[in-house]
């Protein structure tokens, strides 16, 4: 939306007071996100000047546009996520016509679709860019409202994605983060098999200068051997697996309508770890580490997952199975959500029977176990050297991320010394906390 507006002569401003058009891209995924969206809209509506327009866009308005407008007096326009590309039309209409009542732009559209108006579908932060490869979802997860909001999955054309990656590289982007509701489903609607692996091969072949390519949101059950091979053998693809498992007890997973075959999970994680092992654990032969594997990256696989606690019917025994699983697998990163009841989803009939206090307590227990694991894993990096992409500088410290850290959700590396934003530097790690690492800059930036 920002790019469409900028193409039409609009400029981004940091301060909402200086904006002519205020757009809030709302989230409708879970209760706390909905509340935050409405809170921001209310704050902006309260301070809105007469000549400003306030537009509520995104997922929450796609499902609950009328309700949002009712809760926030002062909204001028409502735009759903399926037709985000009509933003200029909505702004122009609001500018041209008096609108005592909010203007709704929620036309019938079954999916987000492929009408992209020839703009790059990327969100850029420093030297990193999130690039959308598909939108919508066709999975049946019982707790999730996303298929109701976005419709089924629609993949973007591979050539378009590759062209955008190249353009982003030319703009100075060094880390490309591929996103979709389910990246492993990429290409099924284009008639492709193993579409994500094919896309990664093409991206690494055709944009070899991109330093890092990170894949987010891999659906369990669809991590294929070819995907594992690509990740293990292509230097640019970070050995970072983001696989939201949601739970570890087969009964809970079955109620969630998620893949419930825990044997598959164990086998796949073991297979991936074997394909991308910790180089320091490989046997030594004649003073050299012996690897019979296509270990190009030389970095161990990092695994991130997310879980839901307090799902309807989750017994203490089921929760304990989740705790045991977390202790056994020793994930590098774990995110946890407390179950949020979403009307209209297939889990609606199950209600929300687990008391809030039980959800809180289970969340605390899970996170505290994971914090210890995370700290121990971080401590194993002390004395090692990591490539770090610089994101900022504060109080004499360079702040950045290594391949182990996706932006915003994972940890950071704090290094003594100064480097510029967007540079890739080597940092010798000297300290570890539960989420972050500390160290010292080793040398001048790694040149492009
Ligand atoms: S795969 Fe993700 S987005 Fe799709 S229905 Fe399941 S939880 Fe929702």
GROMACS .gro file of C-alpha atoms and ligand atoms in nm, residues 137 139-141 143-144 146-147 181-182 219 246 258, ligand 1:
model
   21
  137UNK     CA    1  -0.401  -2.055   0.336
  139UNK     CA    2  -0.485  -2.570   0.576
  140UNK     CA    3  -0.765  -2.675   0.812
  141UNK     CA    4  -0.616  -2.571   1.151
  143UNK     CA    5  -0.803  -2.255   1.588
  144UNK     CA    6  -0.709  -2.030   1.299
  146UNK     CA    7  -0.662  -1.676   0.861
  147UNK     CA    8  -0.829  -1.886   0.589
  181UNK     CA    9   0.105  -1.819   0.567
  182UNK     CA   10   0.259  -2.154   0.473
  219UNK     CA   11   0.413  -2.636   0.781
  246UNK     CA   12   0.170  -2.587   1.791
  258UNK     CA   13  -0.298  -3.035   1.265
  449LIG     S1   14  -0.123  -2.320   0.840
  449LIG    FE1   15  -0.106  -2.134   0.966
  449LIG     S2   16  -0.229  -1.979   0.858
  449LIG    FE2   17  -0.286  -2.178   0.773
  449LIG     S3   18  -0.467  -2.240   0.890
  449LIG    FE3   19  -0.288  -2.334   0.993
  449LIG     S4   20  -0.223  -2.184   1.150
  449LIG    FE4   21  -0.364  -2.077   1.007
   0.00000   0.00000   0.00000
